CSV table of C-alpha atoms and ligand atoms in Angstrom, one decimal:
chain,number,residue,atom,x,y,z
A,1,MET,CA,98.1,112.9,53.5
A,2,LEU,CA,100.1,114.3,50.9
A,3,LYS,CA,103.8,113.9,51.6
A,4,HIS,CA,105.2,116.0,48.6
A,5,HIS,CA,105.4,120.1,49.1
A,6,PRO,CA,107.1,123.2,48.3
A,7,SER,CA,109.4,123.3,51.0
A,8,SER,CA,109.5,126.6,53.3
A,9,GLU,CA,111.7,128.9,51.3
A,10,LEU,CA,109.2,128.4,48.0
A,11,LEU,CA,106.9,129.5,50.3
A,12,ALA,CA,108.0,132.1,51.7
A,13,ASP,CA,109.1,133.4,48.3
A,14,TYR,CA,105.9,133.2,47.2
A,15,ALA,CA,104.6,134.4,50.8
A,16,SER,CA,106.3,137.6,50.4
A,17,GLY,CA,105.8,138.0,46.5
A,18,SER,CA,109.1,137.7,45.2
A,19,MET,CA,109.0,134.9,43.5
A,20,PRO,CA,108.0,134.7,39.3
A,21,LEU,CA,103.6,134.2,39.0
A,22,SER,CA,104.1,131.3,37.4
A,23,HIS,CA,105.6,129.4,40.0
A,24,SER,CA,103.2,131.0,42.3
A,25,LEU,CA,100.7,129.9,40.3
A,26,CYS,CA,101.9,125.8,41.1
A,27,ILE,CA,102.0,127.1,44.5
A,28,ALA,CA,98.5,127.9,44.9
A,29,THR,CA,97.1,125.8,43.4
A,30,HIS,CA,99.1,123.4,45.6
A,31,LEU,CA,97.5,124.9,48.8
A,32,GLU,CA,93.9,125.2,47.3
A,33,GLN,CA,95.0,120.7,48.1
A,34,CYS,CA,97.0,121.1,50.9
A,35,ASP,CA,96.2,121.7,54.9
A,36,ILE,CA,99.7,121.5,56.4
A,37,CYS,CA,101.8,124.2,53.8
A,38,ARG,CA,98.3,127.2,54.2
A,39,GLN,CA,99.3,126.9,58.1
A,40,GLN,CA,102.9,127.0,56.7
A,41,ALA,CA,101.5,129.9,54.5
A,42,HIS,CA,100.2,132.0,57.6
A,43,LYS,CA,102.8,131.9,59.4
A,44,LEU,CA,104.6,133.1,56.5
A,45,ASN,CA,102.5,135.9,56.8
A,46,GLN,CA,102.6,136.9,60.3
A,47,LEU,CA,106.7,137.1,59.7
A,48,GLY,CA,105.8,139.4,56.7
A,49,ALA,CA,103.3,141.4,58.9
A,50,GLN,CA,106.3,141.7,61.7
A,51,PHE,CA,108.8,143.1,58.8
A,52,PHE,CA,106.1,145.2,57.2
A,53,MET,CA,105.4,146.7,60.7
A,54,GLN,CA,108.7,147.1,61.6
A,55,GLN,CA,109.9,149.4,59.2
A,56,SER,CA,111.3,153.1,59.2
A,57,SER,CA,108.4,155.1,58.1
A,58,THR,CA,108.1,158.7,58.6
A,59,ALA,CA,104.1,160.4,57.9
A,60,THR,CA,105.0,162.9,54.5
A,61,SER,CA,103.2,165.5,53.2
A,62,ALA,CA,102.0,163.3,50.8
A,63,ASP,CA,99.8,161.0,53.4
A,64,ASN,CA,97.9,164.3,54.0
A,65,ASP,CA,96.7,164.6,50.3
A,66,LEU,CA,96.5,161.5,50.0
A,67,LYS,CA,94.1,161.4,52.9
A,68,ALA,CA,92.0,163.9,51.5
A,69,LYS,CA,91.5,162.0,48.4
A,70,VAL,CA,90.1,159.2,50.2
A,71,MET,CA,88.5,160.5,52.5
A,72,GLY,CA,86.3,162.3,50.3
A,73,CYS,CA,85.8,159.4,48.4
A,74,LEU,CA,85.1,157.0,51.5
A,75,ASP,CA,80.6,157.6,50.8
A,76,GLU,CA,80.8,156.5,47.6
A,77,ILE,CA,82.6,153.5,48.6
A,78,VAL,CA,80.2,150.5,48.9
A,79,PHE,CA,80.9,147.1,51.0
A,80,SER,CA,82.1,144.3,48.7
A,81,THR,CA,79.7,141.8,49.4
A,82,ASP,CA,82.4,138.4,49.4
A,83,GLU,CA,83.2,136.9,45.6
A,84,SER,CA,84.2,133.9,46.0
A,85,ALA,CA,80.6,133.2,47.9
A,86,SER,CA,79.0,134.9,44.6
A,87,ASP,CA,80.4,132.5,42.3
A,88,THR,CA,79.5,129.1,43.5
A,89,PRO,CA,76.9,129.1,42.6
A,90,LYS,CA,77.6,129.5,39.2
A,91,ARG,CA,80.0,126.5,39.7
A,92,THR,CA,77.4,123.7,40.8
A,93,ALA,CA,75.0,125.1,37.9
A,94,ALA,CA,77.3,124.4,34.9
A,95,SER,CA,76.8,120.3,35.6
A,96,ASN,CA,76.4,119.6,31.3
A,97,LYS,CA,80.6,118.4,31.8
A,98,VAL,CA,81.5,115.6,30.6
A,99,ASP,CA,84.6,114.7,33.5
A,100,SER,CA,83.4,115.0,37.1
A,101,TYR,CA,87.2,116.9,37.4
A,102,LYS,CA,87.1,120.2,39.7
A,103,PRO,CA,90.2,122.3,38.4
A,104,PRO,CA,91.7,124.6,40.7
A,105,LYS,CA,90.5,128.7,41.4
A,106,ALA,CA,94.1,129.2,40.6
A,107,LEU,CA,93.9,127.8,37.6
A,108,LYS,CA,90.7,130.5,36.8
A,109,GLN,CA,92.5,132.0,34.0
A,110,PHE,CA,92.4,130.1,32.0
A,111,LEU,CA,89.6,127.7,32.2
A,112,ASP,CA,86.3,127.2,34.0
A,113,ASP,CA,84.9,124.3,35.1
A,114,SER,CA,86.0,121.3,32.2
A,115,TYR,CA,89.4,120.5,30.8
A,116,ASP,CA,87.8,118.9,28.1
A,117,SER,CA,87.3,122.3,26.8
A,118,LEU,CA,91.3,123.5,26.5
A,119,GLU,CA,92.3,122.4,22.9
A,120,TRP,CA,94.5,119.9,23.6
A,121,THR,CA,97.1,119.0,21.6
A,122,THR,CA,97.4,115.1,21.2
A,123,VAL,CA,101.4,113.9,21.1
A,124,SER,CA,101.2,109.8,21.2
A,125,PRO,CA,98.0,107.6,21.8
A,126,SER,CA,98.6,108.7,25.1
A,127,PHE,CA,99.8,111.9,25.8
A,128,LYS,CA,97.8,114.9,24.6
A,129,ILE,CA,99.0,117.9,26.1
A,130,THR,CA,98.7,122.2,26.2
A,131,THR,CA,99.9,125.4,26.7
A,132,LEU,CA,98.2,127.3,29.0
A,133,LEU,CA,99.9,130.5,28.8
A,134,LYS,CA,103.3,132.0,27.6
A,135,ASP,CA,104.1,134.3,29.8
A,136,LYS,CA,106.2,137.1,29.1
A,137,ASN,CA,109.1,135.9,31.5
A,138,GLY,CA,109.8,133.4,28.9
A,139,ALA,CA,108.3,130.6,31.3
A,140,GLN,CA,105.6,127.7,29.8
A,141,ILE,CA,102.1,127.2,31.4
A,142,ALA,CA,100.9,124.0,30.6
A,143,LEU,CA,99.1,120.8,31.2
A,144,SER,CA,99.5,117.6,30.5
A,145,ARG,CA,96.5,114.3,29.8
A,146,VAL,CA,98.2,111.4,30.7
A,147,LYS,CA,95.3,107.6,30.1
A,148,PRO,CA,96.4,105.5,32.5
A,149,GLY,CA,99.6,103.4,32.9
A,150,GLY,CA,100.5,105.3,29.7
A,151,LYS,CA,103.9,107.1,29.8
A,152,MET,CA,105.3,110.6,29.7
A,153,PRO,CA,107.3,110.7,26.4
A,154,HIS,CA,111.5,111.2,28.1
A,155,HIS,CA,111.9,115.2,28.4
A,156,ARG,CA,114.5,116.7,29.0
A,157,HIS,CA,114.5,120.5,31.4
A,158,THR,CA,116.4,122.9,29.9
A,159,ALA,CA,114.9,124.5,33.0
A,160,ASP,CA,113.7,123.9,36.3
A,161,GLU,CA,110.5,122.6,36.3
A,162,LEU,CA,107.2,123.2,38.9
A,163,THR,CA,104.5,119.8,38.9
A,164,VAL,CA,101.5,119.9,40.3
A,165,VAL,CA,99.7,116.7,39.9
A,166,LEU,CA,95.6,117.7,39.5
A,167,GLU,CA,94.1,114.4,38.9
A,168,GLY,CA,95.3,110.9,38.9
A,169,SER,CA,98.5,110.2,40.1
A,170,PHE,CA,102.0,108.9,38.3
A,171,SER,CA,105.4,107.7,39.6
A,172,ASP,CA,109.3,108.1,38.8
A,173,GLU,CA,112.9,107.3,40.6
A,174,GLY,CA,112.0,109.3,42.9
A,175,GLY,CA,108.5,107.8,43.8
A,176,ILE,CA,104.9,108.4,43.6
A,177,TYR,CA,103.3,111.7,43.4
A,178,LYS,CA,99.6,111.8,44.2
A,179,LYS,CA,96.4,114.5,43.6
A,180,GLY,CA,97.7,118.3,44.8
A,181,ASP,CA,101.3,116.8,45.0
A,182,PHE,CA,103.8,119.5,44.4
A,183,ILE,CA,107.0,118.7,42.9
A,184,CYS,CA,109.9,120.2,42.2
A,185,ARG,CA,112.4,119.6,38.7
A,186,ASP,CA,115.8,121.5,37.9
A,187,SER,CA,118.2,121.4,35.1
A,188,LYS,CA,119.7,118.8,35.6
A,189,HIS,CA,117.5,116.4,36.2
A,190,LYS,CA,116.5,113.8,33.2
A,191,HIS,CA,112.6,111.7,34.9
A,192,LYS,CA,110.7,108.8,33.3
A,193,PRO,CA,107.1,109.7,35.0
A,194,VAL,CA,104.7,106.6,34.1
A,195,VAL,CA,101.2,106.9,35.4
A,196,THR,CA,99.2,105.0,38.0
A,197,LYS,CA,97.3,101.9,36.1
A,198,ASP,CA,93.6,103.2,37.5
A,199,ALA,CA,92.9,106.3,36.6
A,200,GLU,CA,94.9,109.0,33.9
A,201,CYS,CA,96.4,111.4,35.2
A,202,ILE,CA,96.1,115.6,34.6
A,203,CYS,CA,99.0,117.1,34.9
A,204,LEU,CA,100.0,121.5,36.0
A,205,MET,CA,102.9,121.8,34.4
A,206,VAL,CA,105.3,125.4,34.0
A,207,LEU,CA,109.0,125.4,33.2
A,208,ASP,CA,110.8,128.3,33.0
A,209,ALA,CA,112.3,127.6,29.5
A,210,PRO,CA,110.0,125.4,27.3
A,211,ILE,CA,110.1,121.9,27.2
A,212,GLU,CA,111.6,119.7,25.1
A,213,PHE,CA,111.5,115.6,24.3
A,214,THR,CA,114.2,113.0,23.9
A,215,GLY,CA,114.0,110.1,21.8
A,216,TRP,CA,112.5,108.5,18.8
A,217,PHE,CA,109.8,110.9,17.8
A,218,THR,CA,112.2,113.8,18.5
A,219,ARG,CA,111.6,115.1,15.7
A,220,VAL,CA,107.9,114.7,15.5
A,221,LEU,CA,107.0,116.2,18.7
A,222,ASN,CA,109.0,119.6,19.3
A,223,PRO,CA,107.7,121.2,16.3
A,224,LEU,CA,104.4,120.1,17.7
A,225,VAL,CA,104.9,121.3,21.8
A,226,ARG,CA,106.6,124.7,19.4
A,227,ARG,CA,103.5,125.5,17.3
A,228,ASN,CA,101.7,124.7,20.5
A,229,HIS,CA,103.5,127.4,22.1
A,230,ALA,CA,103.1,129.9,19.5
A,231,GLN,CA,100.3,129.5,19.4
A,232,SER,CA,98.7,130.4,23.0
B,1,MET,CA,111.8,148.8,69.5
B,2,LYS,CA,108.5,148.3,70.6
B,3,SER,CA,108.0,146.2,73.6
B,4,ALA,CA,105.4,143.6,73.3
B,5,GLU,CA,102.9,144.7,75.3
B,6,VAL,CA,102.7,147.5,73.8
B,7,ARG,CA,102.8,145.9,70.8
B,8,GLN,CA,100.1,143.8,71.9
B,9,GLU,CA,97.9,146.8,72.9
B,10,GLU,CA,98.7,148.6,69.4
B,11,GLN,CA,97.0,145.3,67.7
B,12,LEU,CA,94.1,145.5,70.1
B,13,ARG,CA,93.2,149.6,69.8
B,14,PHE,CA,93.4,148.6,65.4
B,15,ALA,CA,90.8,145.5,65.4
B,16,GLU,CA,88.9,147.9,67.5
B,17,TYR,CA,88.4,150.6,64.8
B,18,MET,CA,88.1,147.9,62.4
B,19,ARG,CA,85.0,147.0,64.9
B,20,ALA,CA,84.5,149.9,64.4
B,21,VAL,CA,84.8,150.5,60.3
B,22,ALA,CA,83.1,147.8,59.5
B,23,GLU,CA,79.8,148.9,62.3
B,24,GLN,CA,79.5,152.0,62.7
B,25,ARG,CA,80.9,153.3,59.0
B,26,ASP,CA,83.6,155.1,61.4
B,27,LYS,CA,85.7,157.5,59.5
B,28,ARG,CA,87.7,158.9,62.4
B,29,ALA,CA,88.4,155.4,63.4
B,30,PHE,CA,89.1,155.1,59.3
B,31,GLU,CA,91.2,158.1,59.8
B,32,LYS,CA,93.5,156.1,62.8
B,33,LEU,CA,93.8,153.6,60.4
B,34,PHE,CA,94.9,155.2,58.3
B,35,ASP,CA,97.5,157.2,60.0
B,36,HIS,CA,99.6,154.8,61.2
B,37,PHE,CA,99.7,152.3,57.7
B,38,VAL,CA,100.3,154.9,55.3
B,39,PRO,CA,103.6,155.6,55.8
B,40,LEU,CA,104.5,151.8,56.7
B,41,LEU,CA,102.5,150.8,53.0
B,42,ARG,CA,104.6,154.0,51.3
B,43,SER,CA,108.2,152.3,52.2
B,44,PHE,CA,107.0,149.1,51.4
B,45,SER,CA,106.7,150.0,48.1
B,46,LEU,CA,109.7,152.1,48.4
B,47,ALA,CA,111.9,149.6,48.5
B,48,ALA,CA,111.0,146.9,45.7
B,49,GLN,CA,110.3,150.2,43.6
B,50,PRO,CA,112.8,153.2,45.1
B,51,GLY,CA,112.3,156.4,43.6
B,52,ALA,CA,108.5,155.1,42.2
B,53,SER,CA,106.4,157.6,44.5
B,54,LEU,CA,103.7,156.9,42.0
B,55,LEU,CA,103.6,153.1,42.8
B,56,ALA,CA,103.2,154.1,46.3
B,57,ASP,CA,100.7,156.7,46.1
B,58,GLU,CA,98.2,154.0,44.3
B,59,VAL,CA,99.0,150.9,46.9
B,60,ALA,CA,98.7,152.8,49.5
B,61,GLN,CA,95.2,154.3,48.1
B,62,GLU,CA,93.8,150.8,47.1
B,63,VAL,CA,95.5,148.9,50.7
B,64,MET,CA,92.9,151.9,52.0
B,65,ILE,CA,90.3,151.5,50.5
B,66,LYS,CA,89.9,148.5,51.3
B,67,VAL,CA,90.4,148.4,54.2
B,68,TRP,CA,87.0,150.3,54.5
B,69,GLN,CA,85.5,147.6,51.7
B,70,LYS,CA,86.9,144.8,53.2
B,71,ALA,CA,86.2,146.3,56.9
B,72,HIS,CA,83.7,143.5,57.8
B,73,THR,CA,85.0,140.6,56.4
B,74,TYR,CA,88.2,141.0,58.8
B,75,ASN,CA,88.2,138.7,61.5
B,76,LYS,CA,90.8,139.0,64.7
B,77,GLU,CA,90.8,135.6,65.1
B,78,MET,CA,92.0,134.8,62.1
B,79,ALA,CA,94.9,137.1,61.5
B,80,ASN,CA,95.9,140.9,64.0
B,81,VAL,CA,95.9,143.5,61.7
B,82,THR,CA,98.6,144.2,60.9
B,83,THR,CA,99.5,140.3,59.3
B,84,TRP,CA,96.1,141.5,57.9
B,85,ILE,CA,96.9,144.5,56.0
B,86,PHE,CA,100.2,143.5,54.6
B,87,THR,CA,98.5,140.5,52.6
B,88,LEU,CA,96.3,143.3,51.1
B,89,ALA,CA,99.7,145.7,50.8
B,90,ARG,CA,101.4,142.6,48.9
B,91,ASN,CA,99.1,141.9,47.0
B,92,SER,CA,98.3,145.3,45.6
B,93,ARG,CA,102.0,145.4,45.2
B,94,ILE,CA,102.4,142.8,43.4
B,95,ASP,CA,99.7,143.4,41.2
B,96,TYR,CA,101.1,147.0,40.0
B,97,LEU,CA,104.8,145.1,39.5
B,98,ARG,CA,104.0,142.6,37.3
B,99,LYS,CA,102.4,145.7,35.0
B,100,ASN,CA,105.6,147.4,34.9
B,101,SER,CA,109.0,146.0,34.7
B,102,ARG,CA,109.3,143.3,37.3
B,103,HIS,CA,107.8,141.3,37.4
B,104,GLU,CA,105.8,141.8,33.5
B,105,SER,CA,103.5,138.6,33.6
B,106,ASP,CA,100.5,137.9,32.0
B,107,ILE,CA,98.6,135.4,34.6
B,108,ASP,CA,96.6,137.6,36.5
B,109,PRO,CA,97.5,137.5,40.3
B,110,THR,CA,94.1,138.1,42.2
B,111,ASN,CA,92.7,133.8,41.9
B,112,LEU,CA,96.6,132.8,43.2
B,113,TRP,CA,96.6,134.7,46.8
B,114,GLY,CA,93.9,134.3,48.9
B,115,GLU,CA,93.0,137.1,51.5
B,116,ILE,CA,92.6,136.0,54.9
B,117,VAL,CA,88.4,136.0,55.4
B,118,ASP,CA,86.5,134.9,58.0
B,119,GLU,CA,85.8,131.5,57.0
B,120,ASN,CA,86.6,128.4,59.4
B,121,SER,CA,87.6,129.9,62.0
B,122,ASP,CA,87.1,127.8,65.3
B,123,PRO,CA,89.3,128.2,69.7
B,124,PHE,CA,91.6,126.4,68.3
B,125,GLN,CA,92.5,127.8,65.7
B,126,ALA,CA,92.6,131.0,66.9
B,127,ALA,CA,95.0,129.5,69.5
B,128,GLN,CA,97.1,128.3,67.3
B,129,GLN,CA,97.6,131.3,65.3
B,130,LYS,CA,97.9,133.9,68.1
B,131,ARG,CA,100.4,131.0,69.5
B,132,SER,CA,102.4,131.1,66.1
B,133,GLU,CA,102.5,134.5,65.6
B,134,GLU,CA,103.6,135.8,69.2
B,135,LEU,CA,106.9,132.9,68.8
B,136,ILE,CA,107.6,134.5,65.2
B,137,SER,CA,107.5,137.8,66.8
B,138,LYS,CA,109.3,136.8,69.9
B,139,GLN,CA,111.7,134.3,68.1
B,140,LEU,CA,112.7,136.7,65.4
B,141,LYS,CA,114.6,138.6,68.0
B,142,GLY,CA,117.3,136.6,68.6
B,143,LEU,CA,118.2,135.1,64.6
B,144,PRO,CA,121.4,136.1,63.3
B,145,GLU,CA,121.5,139.3,61.5
B,146,ASP,CA,122.5,137.7,58.6
B,147,GLN,CA,119.8,136.1,57.8
B,148,GLN,CA,117.6,137.9,59.2
B,149,ASN,CA,118.7,141.0,56.8
B,150,ALA,CA,117.6,138.0,53.3
B,151,LEU,CA,114.8,137.7,54.9
B,152,ARG,CA,113.6,141.5,55.5
B,153,LYS,CA,114.8,141.2,51.2
B,154,VAL,CA,112.8,138.5,50.2
B,155,TYR,CA,109.7,140.4,52.4
B,156,LEU,CA,110.4,143.8,52.1
B,157,GLU,CA,112.1,144.0,48.1
B,158,GLY,CA,110.4,141.6,47.0
B,159,LYS,CA,113.7,139.9,45.8
B,160,THR,CA,114.8,136.7,45.2
B,161,HIS,CA,117.0,134.3,46.2
B,162,LYS,CA,118.7,134.8,43.3
B,163,GLN,CA,119.3,138.6,43.3
B,164,VAL,CA,119.6,138.7,47.2
B,165,ALA,CA,122.5,136.5,46.4
B,166,GLU,CA,124.4,138.8,44.1
B,167,GLU,CA,123.6,141.8,46.1
B,168,LEU,CA,125.4,140.5,49.2
B,169,LYS,CA,127.7,139.1,46.5
B,170,LEU,CA,127.0,135.9,48.2
B,171,PRO,CA,127.0,132.1,46.5
B,172,LEU,CA,123.2,131.7,46.2
B,173,GLY,CA,123.7,128.7,48.6
B,174,THR,CA,124.1,130.6,51.2
B,175,VAL,CA,122.0,132.6,51.3
B,176,LYS,CA,119.4,129.6,49.9
B,177,SER,CA,120.7,128.5,53.7
B,178,ARG,CA,120.1,131.4,56.0
B,179,VAL,CA,116.6,131.4,54.9
B,180,ARG,CA,116.1,127.9,55.7
B,181,LEU,CA,117.5,127.9,59.3
B,182,ALA,CA,116.1,131.5,59.9
B,183,LEU,CA,112.8,129.7,59.8
B,184,ARG,CA,112.9,126.4,60.4
B,185,LYS,CA,114.0,129.0,64.3
B,186,LEU,CA,111.0,130.3,63.4
B,187,ALA,CA,109.2,127.2,63.7
B,188,ILE,CA,107.9,127.6,60.1
B,189,SER,CA,109.4,123.7,58.1
B,190,ILE,CA,107.4,121.2,56.7
B,191,PRO,CA,107.1,117.8,58.2
B,192,ARG,CA,108.8,115.6,56.0
C,1,LIG,ZN1,102.0,121.0,50.9
């Protein structure tokens, strides 16, 4: 069972759609692994529906125009078949991939079925990073990949950082984080994650501003990360 | 405000309309849903983007077409019709807003909010979902107005806690704790 979940306030921001999409991406990734939070999210949808139905609303003449338009095109609309069912075979068919990982559905926009298909930047012998997107609001969406027992370089958060463990596990002062766990750190936090020895660790990281590494190789690393950042 | 019984009857009626749309492609039933939900959908869009009547039209149209298209995936054991339509409206509004100004983003929201679909529902789950629905609607009325108001802004106006705090001229921590307290009373909190 997972131990690290988003707070219920964060889940409410997700269910209401009020948080940035970059953050919703992390919540959605966690939900794929977490029954408990899926249940909470469902309750939060029910709560949203309460507010939705309490709205004061009056029918207007614009509604009639819209009705004529929509009713007029109903016959041309076919019942949609279930999309998620139709792409399941496609996924299992791609069996020639190297690793056995199954990336989350939430990341489908960025990668299909293998982390190896991404362009990784090697930062240190045990640490790689790839930027999936630098979003319009300045958020950076990245994956980190650390070898078993490897350390993630010390880094400073210039803004809030959300992390979801996709594969493997790591630990820091706060505890041990396993596949599916969700971690939210604010900018004041400086942490030193270490990956457990049994397996490599892949994490989804979302930063509201680009990551900055601290320590002896800062000068080597930051331009690299920045370049990685700029390329996307 | 409508009583719980009236609302329950209303939901049963909506579920009947949904069935008629799914099984018989019943346009009259669809019209009933249209008449009830379109004004709500319009208000929902306008709450997030006041004055944007074009956006309100587009969201309402997209949601109603989805209702027609996906009626057969609706399962009343999983959610009542209003909850189902609320999730469609939220998803649609997110997509329109990201293409406009509010949350400009290159992230495709399609894979981020699962639609409530007819899958692995069992009697236990159905009973549980009904119970939480009743609890939420009952407890919501008992919440202090300031807590309801904070949640309403988050859900209807799509505001972040920070935006709510700025608007109400309150410290961010106050807004956060109002939301937290409200969710706790509604039994929406994660066991730690
Ligand atoms: Zn969880």
